[in-house]
Amino acid sequence: KSDQVLHYLKQLEKLDNGASTISQLAMGILKKMILDDEESELRRYLARSLPSGSWIVSNLAIELHQKKHEDAQLFYVLALEAEPDNLAILGNYANFQTYIRKDHDGAEAHYKRSLKVEPDNASYASCFNNYANFLTDIRKDYDGAEAHYKRSLETEPDDANKLGNYAKLLYLQKRNAEAEAMLCRAWDRNPIEPDLRCELYFYSCAHNWEQQPDALSSLKALIESGEKSEGWPLKENVKVASESGHIFLQ
């Protein structure tokens, strides 16, 4: 119960490593309380304990990304206050701004900011990939998106997710042969996460159904098993498939 948990956490404060332990416990407990809409002294206590570790705050924001927008917004802001140049936090917050809150101008500012810091950081390729996705899905700036996908793949040429994203752009431009080459490169990379497998099968279903007749059954099997690629914008791909005379859309 909340009062008992609060009592034991306050006892932990007295230990030498108590603050670190509390921070690690706080994320899981606080997430459940927020999702359950439980307001109490414990929730306020846990929220105050989080800023000691920006990664904890950022992870909690990601956990709440889809369901509790205002709480996620608060924790992203706290995380960036602690580490304003953290590439992972900047990218996740920009994705949250554009795909969840529809604040596209705010998102673009954070995407661009992420491209100006730590060019040697291992996460830098993802910054180019994230901004390329934004340019594809929101701005419809396909030339700009392609330039950023290429920069991303210069650093991580074997990343299946980035290859799949680039394939999506090429399909939107009806450059199917190039897109299929990208998909083949993506499929050659193992292991591939189930949500990404859903996405790759979808592209084959939408744009290459004649050469990939088994893609639809494979996609259905993944979906029926509970897998999905949540929140990924695919309407433009469906539109292109329809324009191309897709057999299922006639």
mmCIF file of C-alpha atoms in Angstrom, residues 115 122-130 132-133 145-170 175 178-179 181-183 185-186 189 196:
data_model
loop_
_atom_site.group_PDB
_atom_site.id
_atom_site.type_symbol
_atom_site.label_atom_id
_atom_site.label_comp_id
_atom_site.label_asym_id
_atom_site.label_seq_id
_atom_site.Cartn_x
_atom_site.Cartn_y
_atom_site.Cartn_z
ATOM 1 C CA LEU A 115 22.536 17.160 -35.246
ATOM 2 C CA ALA A 122 27.552 6.378 -31.364
ATOM 3 C CA SER A 123 23.969 7.668 -31.406
ATOM 4 C CA TYR A 124 24.672 10.238 -34.123
ATOM 5 C CA ALA A 125 23.468 7.999 -36.984
ATOM 6 C CA SER A 126 20.088 7.722 -35.267
ATOM 7 C CA CYS A 127 19.827 11.531 -35.207
ATOM 8 C CA PHE A 128 20.075 11.645 -38.999
ATOM 9 C CA ASN A 129 17.624 8.738 -39.270
ATOM 10 C CA ASN A 130 15.088 10.392 -36.942
ATOM 11 C CA ALA A 132 14.935 11.855 -42.164
ATOM 12 C CA ASN A 133 11.784 10.107 -40.902
ATOM 13 C CA ALA A 145 15.060 12.988 -46.241
ATOM 14 C CA GLU A 146 17.158 10.977 -48.680
ATOM 15 C CA ALA A 147 20.258 13.047 -47.926
ATOM 16 C CA HIS A 148 19.812 12.384 -44.202
ATOM 17 C CA TYR A 149 19.142 8.648 -44.668
ATOM 18 C CA LYS A 150 22.370 8.406 -46.639
ATOM 19 C CA ARG A 151 24.285 10.184 -43.869
ATOM 20 C CA SER A 152 22.787 7.789 -41.332
ATOM 21 C CA LEU A 153 23.757 4.714 -43.377
ATOM 22 C CA GLU A 154 27.303 5.988 -43.873
ATOM 23 C CA THR A 155 27.807 5.367 -40.164
ATOM 24 C CA GLU A 156 25.596 2.273 -39.727
ATOM 25 C CA PRO A 157 25.277 0.620 -43.165
ATOM 26 C CA ASP A 158 23.999 -2.670 -41.733
ATOM 27 C CA ASP A 159 21.233 -1.328 -39.473
ATOM 28 C CA ALA A 160 17.983 -3.056 -40.534
ATOM 29 C CA ASN A 161 15.741 -0.318 -39.145
ATOM 30 C CA LYS A 162 17.515 2.451 -41.045
ATOM 31 C CA LEU A 163 17.557 0.363 -44.235
ATOM 32 C CA GLY A 164 13.818 -0.251 -43.865
ATOM 33 C CA ASN A 165 13.125 3.457 -43.355
ATOM 34 C CA TYR A 166 15.076 4.330 -46.481
ATOM 35 C CA ALA A 167 13.171 1.623 -48.408
ATOM 36 C CA LYS A 168 9.898 3.250 -47.319
ATOM 37 C CA LEU A 169 11.014 6.580 -48.799
ATOM 38 C CA LEU A 170 12.099 4.944 -52.063
ATOM 39 C CA ARG A 175 11.690 3.782 -57.068
ATOM 40 C CA GLU A 178 16.084 0.552 -55.310
ATOM 41 C CA ALA A 179 13.606 0.056 -52.466
ATOM 42 C CA ALA A 181 17.423 -3.731 -52.793
ATOM 43 C CA MET A 182 17.245 -1.882 -49.455
ATOM 44 C CA LEU A 183 14.696 -4.377 -48.124
ATOM 45 C CA ARG A 185 19.823 -5.694 -47.234
ATOM 46 C CA ALA A 186 17.558 -5.221 -44.192
ATOM 47 C CA ARG A 189 20.594 -8.509 -40.923
ATOM 48 C CA LEU A 196 10.414 -4.211 -37.569
#
